[in-house]
Coordinates of C-alpha atoms in Angstrom, one line a residue:
X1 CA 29.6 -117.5 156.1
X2 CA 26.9 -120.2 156.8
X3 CA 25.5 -118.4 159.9
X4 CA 24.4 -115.3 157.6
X5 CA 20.6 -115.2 157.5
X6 CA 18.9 -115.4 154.1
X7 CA 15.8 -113.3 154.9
X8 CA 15.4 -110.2 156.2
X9 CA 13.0 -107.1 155.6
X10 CA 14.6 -105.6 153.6
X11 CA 17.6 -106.3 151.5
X12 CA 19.8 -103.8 149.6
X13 CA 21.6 -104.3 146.4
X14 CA 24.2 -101.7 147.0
X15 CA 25.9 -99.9 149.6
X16 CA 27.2 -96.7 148.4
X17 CA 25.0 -93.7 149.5
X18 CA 21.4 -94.1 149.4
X19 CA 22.1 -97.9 150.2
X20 CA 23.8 -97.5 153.6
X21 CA 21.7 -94.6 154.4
X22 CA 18.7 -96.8 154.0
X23 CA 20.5 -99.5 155.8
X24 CA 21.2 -97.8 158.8
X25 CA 17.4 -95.5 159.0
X26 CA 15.2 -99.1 158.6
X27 CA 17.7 -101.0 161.0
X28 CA 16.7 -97.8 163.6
X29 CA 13.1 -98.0 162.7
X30 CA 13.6 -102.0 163.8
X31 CA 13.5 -103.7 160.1
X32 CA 16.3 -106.5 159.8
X33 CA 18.6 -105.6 157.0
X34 CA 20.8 -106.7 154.8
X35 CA 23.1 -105.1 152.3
X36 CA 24.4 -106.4 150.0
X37 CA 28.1 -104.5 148.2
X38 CA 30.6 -105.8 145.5
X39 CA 33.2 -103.5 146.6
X40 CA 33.4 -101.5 150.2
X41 CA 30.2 -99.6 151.8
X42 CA 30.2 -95.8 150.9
X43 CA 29.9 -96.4 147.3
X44 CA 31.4 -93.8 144.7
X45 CA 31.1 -90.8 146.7
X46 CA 33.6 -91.7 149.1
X47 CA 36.1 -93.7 147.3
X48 CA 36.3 -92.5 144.1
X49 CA 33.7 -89.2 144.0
X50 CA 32.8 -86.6 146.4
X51 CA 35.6 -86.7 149.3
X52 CA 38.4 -87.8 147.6
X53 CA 38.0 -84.8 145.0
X54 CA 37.2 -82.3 148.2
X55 CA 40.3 -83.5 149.9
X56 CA 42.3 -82.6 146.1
X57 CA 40.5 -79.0 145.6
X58 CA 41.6 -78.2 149.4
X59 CA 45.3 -79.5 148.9
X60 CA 45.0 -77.2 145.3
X61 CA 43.8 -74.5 147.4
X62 CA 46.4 -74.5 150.1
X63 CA 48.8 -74.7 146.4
X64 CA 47.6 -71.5 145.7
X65 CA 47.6 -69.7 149.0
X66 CA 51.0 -70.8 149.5
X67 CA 51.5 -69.3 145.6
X68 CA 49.8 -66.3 146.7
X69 CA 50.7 -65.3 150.1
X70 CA 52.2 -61.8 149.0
X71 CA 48.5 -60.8 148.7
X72 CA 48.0 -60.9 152.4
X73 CA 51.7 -59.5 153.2
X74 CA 52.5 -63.1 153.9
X75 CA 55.9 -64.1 152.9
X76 CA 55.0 -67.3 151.2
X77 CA 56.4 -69.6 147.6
X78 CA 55.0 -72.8 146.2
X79 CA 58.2 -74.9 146.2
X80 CA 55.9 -77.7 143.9
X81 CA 53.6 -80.5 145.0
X82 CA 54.3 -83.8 146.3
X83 CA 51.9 -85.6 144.0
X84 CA 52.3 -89.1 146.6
X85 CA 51.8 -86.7 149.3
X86 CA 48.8 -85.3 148.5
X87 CA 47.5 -88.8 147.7
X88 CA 48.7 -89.7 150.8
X89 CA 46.7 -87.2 153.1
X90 CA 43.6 -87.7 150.6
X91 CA 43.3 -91.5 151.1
X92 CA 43.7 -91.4 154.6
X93 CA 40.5 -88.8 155.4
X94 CA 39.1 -91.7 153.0
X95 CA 40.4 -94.4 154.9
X96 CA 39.3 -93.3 158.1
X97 CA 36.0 -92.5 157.2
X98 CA 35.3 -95.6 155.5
X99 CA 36.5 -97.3 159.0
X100 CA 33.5 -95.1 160.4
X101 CA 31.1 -96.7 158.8
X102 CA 32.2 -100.3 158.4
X103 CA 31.5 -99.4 162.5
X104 CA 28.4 -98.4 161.8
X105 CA 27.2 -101.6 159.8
X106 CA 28.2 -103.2 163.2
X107 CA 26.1 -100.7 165.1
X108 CA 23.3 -101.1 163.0
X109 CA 23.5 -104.9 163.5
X110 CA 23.1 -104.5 159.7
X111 CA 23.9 -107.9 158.0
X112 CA 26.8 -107.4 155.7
X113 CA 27.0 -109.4 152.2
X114 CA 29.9 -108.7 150.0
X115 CA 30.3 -109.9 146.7
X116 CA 28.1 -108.7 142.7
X117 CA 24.4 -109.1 143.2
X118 CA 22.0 -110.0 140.9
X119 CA 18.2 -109.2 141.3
X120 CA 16.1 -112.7 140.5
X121 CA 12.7 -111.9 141.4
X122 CA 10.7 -109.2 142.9
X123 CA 11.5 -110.3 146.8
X124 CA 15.6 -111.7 145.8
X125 CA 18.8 -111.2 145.4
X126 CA 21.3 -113.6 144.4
X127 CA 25.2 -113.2 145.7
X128 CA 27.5 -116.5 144.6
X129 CA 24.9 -118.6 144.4
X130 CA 23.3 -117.9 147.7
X131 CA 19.7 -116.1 147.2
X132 CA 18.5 -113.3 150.0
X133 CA 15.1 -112.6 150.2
X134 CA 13.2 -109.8 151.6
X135 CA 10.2 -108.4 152.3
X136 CA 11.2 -105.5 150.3
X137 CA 14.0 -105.1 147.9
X138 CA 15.7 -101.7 147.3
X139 CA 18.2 -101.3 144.1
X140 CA 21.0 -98.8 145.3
X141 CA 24.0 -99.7 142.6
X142 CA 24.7 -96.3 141.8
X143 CA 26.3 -95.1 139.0
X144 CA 29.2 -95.1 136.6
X145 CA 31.6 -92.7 135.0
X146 CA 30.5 -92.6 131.2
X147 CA 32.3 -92.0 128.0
X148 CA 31.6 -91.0 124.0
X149 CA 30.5 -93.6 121.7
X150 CA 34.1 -94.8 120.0
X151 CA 36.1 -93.1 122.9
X152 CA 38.2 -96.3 124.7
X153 CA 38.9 -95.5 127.8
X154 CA 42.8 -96.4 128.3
X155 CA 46.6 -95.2 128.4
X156 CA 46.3 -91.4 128.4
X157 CA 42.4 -91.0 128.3
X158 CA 41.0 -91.4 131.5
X159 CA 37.9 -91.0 133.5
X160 CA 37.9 -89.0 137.1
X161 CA 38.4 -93.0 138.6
X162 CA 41.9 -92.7 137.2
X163 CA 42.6 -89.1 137.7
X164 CA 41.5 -89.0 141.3
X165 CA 44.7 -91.9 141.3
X166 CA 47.3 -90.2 139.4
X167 CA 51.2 -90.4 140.6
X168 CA 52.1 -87.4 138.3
X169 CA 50.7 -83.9 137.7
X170 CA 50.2 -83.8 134.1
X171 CA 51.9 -80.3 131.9
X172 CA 49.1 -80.3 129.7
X173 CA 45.6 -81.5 130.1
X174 CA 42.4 -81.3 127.9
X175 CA 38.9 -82.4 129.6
X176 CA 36.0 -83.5 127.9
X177 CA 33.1 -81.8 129.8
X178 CA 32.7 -78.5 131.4
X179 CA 29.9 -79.6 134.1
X180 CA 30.9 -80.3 137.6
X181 CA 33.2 -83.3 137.8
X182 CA 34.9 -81.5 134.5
X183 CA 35.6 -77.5 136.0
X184 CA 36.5 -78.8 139.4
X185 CA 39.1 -81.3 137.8
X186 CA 40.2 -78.7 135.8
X187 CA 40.4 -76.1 138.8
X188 CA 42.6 -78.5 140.7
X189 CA 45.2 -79.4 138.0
X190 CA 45.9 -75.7 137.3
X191 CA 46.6 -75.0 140.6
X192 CA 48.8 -77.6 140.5
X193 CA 50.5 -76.1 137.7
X194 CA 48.8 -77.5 134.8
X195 CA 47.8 -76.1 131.2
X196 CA 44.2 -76.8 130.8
X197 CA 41.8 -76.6 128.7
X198 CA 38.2 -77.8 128.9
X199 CA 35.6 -78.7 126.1
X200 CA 32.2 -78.3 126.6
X201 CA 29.7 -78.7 123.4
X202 CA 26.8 -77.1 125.0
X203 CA 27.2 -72.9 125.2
X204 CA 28.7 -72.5 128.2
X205 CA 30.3 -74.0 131.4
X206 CA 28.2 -75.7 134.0
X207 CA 25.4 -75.5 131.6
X208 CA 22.5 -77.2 134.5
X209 CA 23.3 -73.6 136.0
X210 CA 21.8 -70.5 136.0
X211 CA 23.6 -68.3 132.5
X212 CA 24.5 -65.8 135.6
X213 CA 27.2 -68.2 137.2
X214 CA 28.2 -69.5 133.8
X215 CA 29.0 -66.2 133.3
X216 CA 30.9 -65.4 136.8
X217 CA 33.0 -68.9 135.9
X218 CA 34.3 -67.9 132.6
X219 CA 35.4 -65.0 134.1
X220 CA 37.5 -66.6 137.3
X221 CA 38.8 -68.8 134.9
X222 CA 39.8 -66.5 132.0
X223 CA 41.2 -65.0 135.5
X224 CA 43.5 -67.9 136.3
X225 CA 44.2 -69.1 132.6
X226 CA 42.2 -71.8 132.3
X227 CA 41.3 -72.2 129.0
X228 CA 38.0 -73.6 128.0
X229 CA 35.8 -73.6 124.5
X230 CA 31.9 -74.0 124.6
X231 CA 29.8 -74.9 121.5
X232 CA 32.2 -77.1 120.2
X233 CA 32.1 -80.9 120.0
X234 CA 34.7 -83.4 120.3
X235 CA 35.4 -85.3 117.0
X236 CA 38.5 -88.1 118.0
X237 CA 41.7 -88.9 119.9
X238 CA 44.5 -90.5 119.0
X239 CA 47.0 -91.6 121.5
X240 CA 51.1 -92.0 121.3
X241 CA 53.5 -92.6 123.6
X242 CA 54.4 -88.9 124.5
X243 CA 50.7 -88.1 124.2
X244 CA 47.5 -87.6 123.4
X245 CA 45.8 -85.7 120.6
X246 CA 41.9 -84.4 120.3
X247 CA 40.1 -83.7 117.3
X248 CA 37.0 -80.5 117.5
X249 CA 34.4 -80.3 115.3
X250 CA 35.9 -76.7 114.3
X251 CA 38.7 -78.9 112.6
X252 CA 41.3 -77.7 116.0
X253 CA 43.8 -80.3 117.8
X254 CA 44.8 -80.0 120.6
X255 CA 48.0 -81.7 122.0
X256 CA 48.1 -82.8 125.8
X257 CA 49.5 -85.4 127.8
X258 CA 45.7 -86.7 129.2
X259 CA 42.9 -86.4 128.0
X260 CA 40.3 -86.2 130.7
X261 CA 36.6 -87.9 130.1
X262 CA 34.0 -86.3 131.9
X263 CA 30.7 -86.1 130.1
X264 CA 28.4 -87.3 133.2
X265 CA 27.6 -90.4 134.8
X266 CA 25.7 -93.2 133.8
X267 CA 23.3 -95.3 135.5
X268 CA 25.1 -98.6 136.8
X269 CA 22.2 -100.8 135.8
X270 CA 23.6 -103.8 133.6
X271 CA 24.5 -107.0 134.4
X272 CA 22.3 -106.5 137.7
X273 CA 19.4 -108.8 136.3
X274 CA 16.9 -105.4 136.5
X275 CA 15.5 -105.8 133.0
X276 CA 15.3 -109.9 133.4
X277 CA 13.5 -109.5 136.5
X278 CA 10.6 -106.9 135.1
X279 CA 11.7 -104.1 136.2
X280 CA 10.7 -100.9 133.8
X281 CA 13.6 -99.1 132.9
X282 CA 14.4 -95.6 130.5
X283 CA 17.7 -95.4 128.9
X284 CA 19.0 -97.6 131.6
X285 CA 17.7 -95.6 134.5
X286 CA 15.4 -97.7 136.9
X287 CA 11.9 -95.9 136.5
X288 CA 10.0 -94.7 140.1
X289 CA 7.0 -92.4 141.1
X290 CA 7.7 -89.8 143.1
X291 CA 7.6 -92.3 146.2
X292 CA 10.6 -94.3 144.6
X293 CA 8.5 -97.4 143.9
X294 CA 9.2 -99.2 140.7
X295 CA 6.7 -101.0 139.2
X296 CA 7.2 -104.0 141.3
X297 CA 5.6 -104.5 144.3
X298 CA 7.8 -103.7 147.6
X299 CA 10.8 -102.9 144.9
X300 CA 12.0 -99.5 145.4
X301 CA 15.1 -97.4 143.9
X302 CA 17.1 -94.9 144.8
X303 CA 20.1 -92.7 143.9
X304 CA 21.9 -92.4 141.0
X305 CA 20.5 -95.2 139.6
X306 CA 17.1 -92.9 139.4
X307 CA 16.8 -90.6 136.7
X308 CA 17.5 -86.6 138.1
X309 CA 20.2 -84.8 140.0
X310 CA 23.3 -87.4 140.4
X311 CA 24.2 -86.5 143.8
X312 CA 25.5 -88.4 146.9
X313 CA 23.2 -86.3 149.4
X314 CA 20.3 -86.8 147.2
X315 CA 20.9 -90.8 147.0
X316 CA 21.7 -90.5 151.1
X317 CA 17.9 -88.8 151.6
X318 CA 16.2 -91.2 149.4
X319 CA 17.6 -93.6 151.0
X320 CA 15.8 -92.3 154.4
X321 CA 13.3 -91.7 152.9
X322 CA 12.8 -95.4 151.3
X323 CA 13.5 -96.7 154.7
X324 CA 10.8 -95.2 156.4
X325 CA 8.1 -95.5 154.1
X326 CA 8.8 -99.3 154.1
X327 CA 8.5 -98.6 158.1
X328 CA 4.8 -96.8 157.1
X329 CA 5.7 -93.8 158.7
X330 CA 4.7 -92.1 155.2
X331 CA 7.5 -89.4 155.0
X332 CA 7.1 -86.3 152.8
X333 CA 7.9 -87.0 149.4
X334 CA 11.4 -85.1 148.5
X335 CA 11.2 -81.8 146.1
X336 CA 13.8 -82.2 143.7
X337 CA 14.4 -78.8 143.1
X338 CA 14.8 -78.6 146.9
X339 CA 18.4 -80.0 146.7
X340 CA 21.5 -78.3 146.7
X341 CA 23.5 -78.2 144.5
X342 CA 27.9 -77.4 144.8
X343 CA 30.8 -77.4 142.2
X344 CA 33.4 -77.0 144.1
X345 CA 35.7 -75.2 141.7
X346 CA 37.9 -72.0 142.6
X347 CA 35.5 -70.4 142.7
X348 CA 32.6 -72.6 144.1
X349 CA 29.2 -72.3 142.4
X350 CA 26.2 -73.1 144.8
X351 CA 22.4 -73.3 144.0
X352 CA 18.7 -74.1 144.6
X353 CA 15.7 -73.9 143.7
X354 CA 15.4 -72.8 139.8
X355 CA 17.1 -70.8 137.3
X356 CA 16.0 -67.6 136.3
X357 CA 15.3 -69.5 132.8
X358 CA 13.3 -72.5 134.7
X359 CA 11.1 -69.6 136.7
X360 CA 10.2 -67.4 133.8
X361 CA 8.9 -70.9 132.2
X362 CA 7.3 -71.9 135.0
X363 CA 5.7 -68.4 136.2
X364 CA 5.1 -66.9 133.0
X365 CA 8.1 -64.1 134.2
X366 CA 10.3 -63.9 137.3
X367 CA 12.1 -61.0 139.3
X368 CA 16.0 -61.6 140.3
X369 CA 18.5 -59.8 142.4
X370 CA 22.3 -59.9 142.3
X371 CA 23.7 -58.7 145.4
X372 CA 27.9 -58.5 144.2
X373 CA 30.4 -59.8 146.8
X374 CA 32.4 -56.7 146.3
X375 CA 30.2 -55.0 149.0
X376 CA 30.4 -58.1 151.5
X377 CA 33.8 -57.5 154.0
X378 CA 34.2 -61.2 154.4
X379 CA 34.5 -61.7 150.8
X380 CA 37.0 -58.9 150.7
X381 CA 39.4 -60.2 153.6
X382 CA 39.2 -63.5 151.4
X383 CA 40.1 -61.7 147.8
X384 CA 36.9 -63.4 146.6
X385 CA 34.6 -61.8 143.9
X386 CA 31.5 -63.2 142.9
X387 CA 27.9 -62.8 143.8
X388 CA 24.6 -63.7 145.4
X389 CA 21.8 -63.9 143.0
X390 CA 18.1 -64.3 144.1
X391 CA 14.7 -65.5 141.6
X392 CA 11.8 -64.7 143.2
X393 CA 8.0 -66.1 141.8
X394 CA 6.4 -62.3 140.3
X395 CA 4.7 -61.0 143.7
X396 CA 6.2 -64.8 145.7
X397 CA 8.4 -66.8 147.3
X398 CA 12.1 -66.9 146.3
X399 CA 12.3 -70.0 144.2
X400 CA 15.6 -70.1 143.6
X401 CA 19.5 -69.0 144.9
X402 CA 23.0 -69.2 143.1
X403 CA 25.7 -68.5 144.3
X404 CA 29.1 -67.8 143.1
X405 CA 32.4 -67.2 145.2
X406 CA 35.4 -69.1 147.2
X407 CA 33.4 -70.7 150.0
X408 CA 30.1 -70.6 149.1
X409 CA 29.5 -73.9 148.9
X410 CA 29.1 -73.5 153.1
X411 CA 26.6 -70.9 152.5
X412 CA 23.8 -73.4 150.5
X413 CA 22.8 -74.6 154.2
X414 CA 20.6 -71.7 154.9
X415 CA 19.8 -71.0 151.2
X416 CA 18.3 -74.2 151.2
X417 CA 15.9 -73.8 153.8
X418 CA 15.2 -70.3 152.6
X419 CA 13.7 -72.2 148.9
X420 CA 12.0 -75.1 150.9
X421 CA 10.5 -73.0 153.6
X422 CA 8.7 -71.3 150.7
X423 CA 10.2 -67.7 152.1
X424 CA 9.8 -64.2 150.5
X425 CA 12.0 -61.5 151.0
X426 CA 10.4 -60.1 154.0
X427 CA 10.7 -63.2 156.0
X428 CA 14.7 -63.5 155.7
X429 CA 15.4 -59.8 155.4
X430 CA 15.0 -59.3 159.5
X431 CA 16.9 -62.5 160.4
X432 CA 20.2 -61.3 161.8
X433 CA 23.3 -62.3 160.2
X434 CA 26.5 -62.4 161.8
X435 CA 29.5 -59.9 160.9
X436 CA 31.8 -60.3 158.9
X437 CA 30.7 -63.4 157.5
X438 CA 30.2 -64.6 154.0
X439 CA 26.9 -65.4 155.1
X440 CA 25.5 -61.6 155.3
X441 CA 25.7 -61.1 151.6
X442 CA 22.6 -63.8 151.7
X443 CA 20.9 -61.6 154.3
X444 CA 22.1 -58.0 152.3
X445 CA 20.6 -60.1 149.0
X446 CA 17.2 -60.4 150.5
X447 CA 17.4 -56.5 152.3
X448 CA 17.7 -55.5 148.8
X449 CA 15.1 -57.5 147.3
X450 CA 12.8 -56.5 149.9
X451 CA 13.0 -53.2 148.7
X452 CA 15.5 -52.1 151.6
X453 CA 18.8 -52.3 150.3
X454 CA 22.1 -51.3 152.3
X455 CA 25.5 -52.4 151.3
X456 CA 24.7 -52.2 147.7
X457 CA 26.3 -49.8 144.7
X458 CA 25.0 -48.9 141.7

């Protein structure tokens, strides 16, 4: 395209997240944009991360519902699962939302470059020859899912790319990784009918959690037979053609048909030109102050390719963020600790704020609360245990909320704006919450730790 202009104010190498979201707030702030994306706008989370796995877990949901329905006097059998089916209904919610925002580009009157670009110089970036220059440059290319040194991803050992693609349901599955993109993968395949069993070599499940909803997962998935060993490492896997076997550290092997590689994301930094161009990097992580400004002038980051939580929301608020500093309207710098956090595994963990552990370092001690489902009568219509568990500064603010339960990933909204409004007790515990909902065991939580408790045994 010849009529395509070659400078702008800004120009984005990446459109995932934090790329578009930038795109879109500087184009409404009046900056001329362009973006530049290899693949399709929305990045990772939508194609290949955060909606396509929702859209699994809720299809693994409705498996066990329909599995379940004798519970709730429901006549109900799981006659099996139409693995193209399911694929089917997942990639169209992906589909159609992509078609959303391939409108919004439009909208925007955001100029759209596709094809690999490389960053040449602190204002440039290259696309088949063709250089783009802006007044600023922001580096949005995301991230990557990562493997073990000597672990070749191929044939039976995947990554989530190729799980989130599969046209089977696997009998027997080990995963590599008992974080987030590990336990929910895990949580779907067994409702699906799998064996699993997950690997962690750090102590326990979702280790960036608070030991309290480690704790609460082991249990739900002791629960539904999930299997899972912590404080073990992985040694090797060999491959066949009827399957795959993994070596432990413990001298175990276990035999599955995949072997699922989930041991975090990477930073998708390589072959980008970053390093060539002067820009100071950390274990392949693009290095920013707390304004996202890399050591170049009017070169920012943002997203995964920064180093701290690896999450599309975060990467979608820097991106705002980045857009309107460029615009000078010198937005609040983001709190890290401020942003949710979900696994959406049956059952969900949700937090903010800090861990009990990070408060007691931080404070020099901390007082916590755990308010138990069991006494909340929305949690009960839904057969959900779990719990609400508050960390409060000695004589402060609450500084940080976890949650664990089906569905309380929908609760982190208010729990949120509870750590980042800098709240105590007594400024939630008189907000009225609505009956039944899940969301009253937040409000019973912070009755009780304001020294009023109600609904609460023992």
């Amino acid at each position: 395209m010849t009529d395509t202009p070659a400078t702008a104010d800004l120009v984005i190498l990446g459109g995932g997240s934090g790329g578009y979201a930038c795109a879109f707030r500087a184009a409404e702030l009046g900056l001329s944009v362009i973006l530049v994306e290899k693949d399709k706008v929305g990045g990772t989370c939508l194609h290949r991360g955060c909606i396509p796995t929702k859209a699994l877990l809720h299809a693994a949901e409705v498996a066990d519902l329909a599995r379940e329905g004798d519970q709730f006097g429901v006549k109900s059998s799981l006659e099996g699962i139409d693995i193209n089916g399911v694929n089917s209904y997942k990639d169209k919610i992906v589909a159609g939302l992509y078609k959303g925002l391939q409108g919004l580009v439009k909208a925007n009157k955001v100029t759209f470059v596709e094809g690999a670009g490389t960053f040449v110089a602190p204002n440039a970036v290259e696309v088949d020859g063709k250089r783009y220059t802006g007044k600023n440059v922001v580096l949005a290319t995301g991230s990557y899912a990562r493997t073990l040194p000597g672990l070749e991803i191929g044939g039976r050992i995947i990554t989530s790319d190729q799980a989130l693609n599969l046209d089977y349901i696997p009998e027997k599955v080990v995963v590599l990784g008992g974080g987030v993109i590990g336990v929910e993968f895990a949580s779907v395949w067994r409702s699906f009918g799998a064996e699993v069993t997950v690997v962690e070599a750090l102590p326990r499940l979702v280790p960036a959690e608070d030991e309290w909803a480690s704790k609460q997962l082991e249990r739900a998935f002791r629960k539904r037979k999930i299997g899972f060993k912590t404080g073990v490492r992985f040694t090797g896997a060999i491959q066949s053609e009827t399957g795959v076997s993994v070596s432990l550290e413990s001298g175990e092997t276990l035999e599955a048909d995949l072997l699922l590689v989930a041991v975090g994301r990477g930073p998708n930094s390589a072959g980008h030109g970053y390093e060539e161009a002067g820009v100071a990097m950390e274990r392949g992580f693009v290095v920013t102050d707390e304004r996202l400004r890399t050591n170049l002038p009017g070169v920012y980051a943002v997203g995964d390719l920064v180093p701290g939580l690896q999450l599309a929301h975060r990467g979608f608020q820097q991106g705002i963020f980045v857009a309107e500093e460029i615009a000078g309207q010198n937005p609040k710098v983001i709190d890290e600790a401020g942003i949710p956090r979900v696994t959406y595994c049956n059952p969900e963990v949700a937090s903010v704020g800090l861990t009990e552990a990070q408060a007691k370092e931080k404070f020099g001690g901390a007082e916590t609360l755990v308010y138990a489902l069991s006494g909340n009568g929305k949690s009960q219509i839904l057969k959900t245990s779990g719990g609400v568990k508050l960390v409060r500064e000695p004589n402060g603010p609450v500084v940080g909320i976890t949650m664990v339960g089906e569905r309380v990933g929908e609760l982190i909204g208010e729990a949120q704006l509870i750590y980042n409004w800098e709240a105590f007790p007594e400024d939630v515990a008189p907000l009225v919450h609505a009956h039944p909902t899940q969301n009253e065991a937040l409000g019973e939580a912070f009755l009780a730790l304001a020294g009023k408790p109600l609904h609460v045994h023992g």
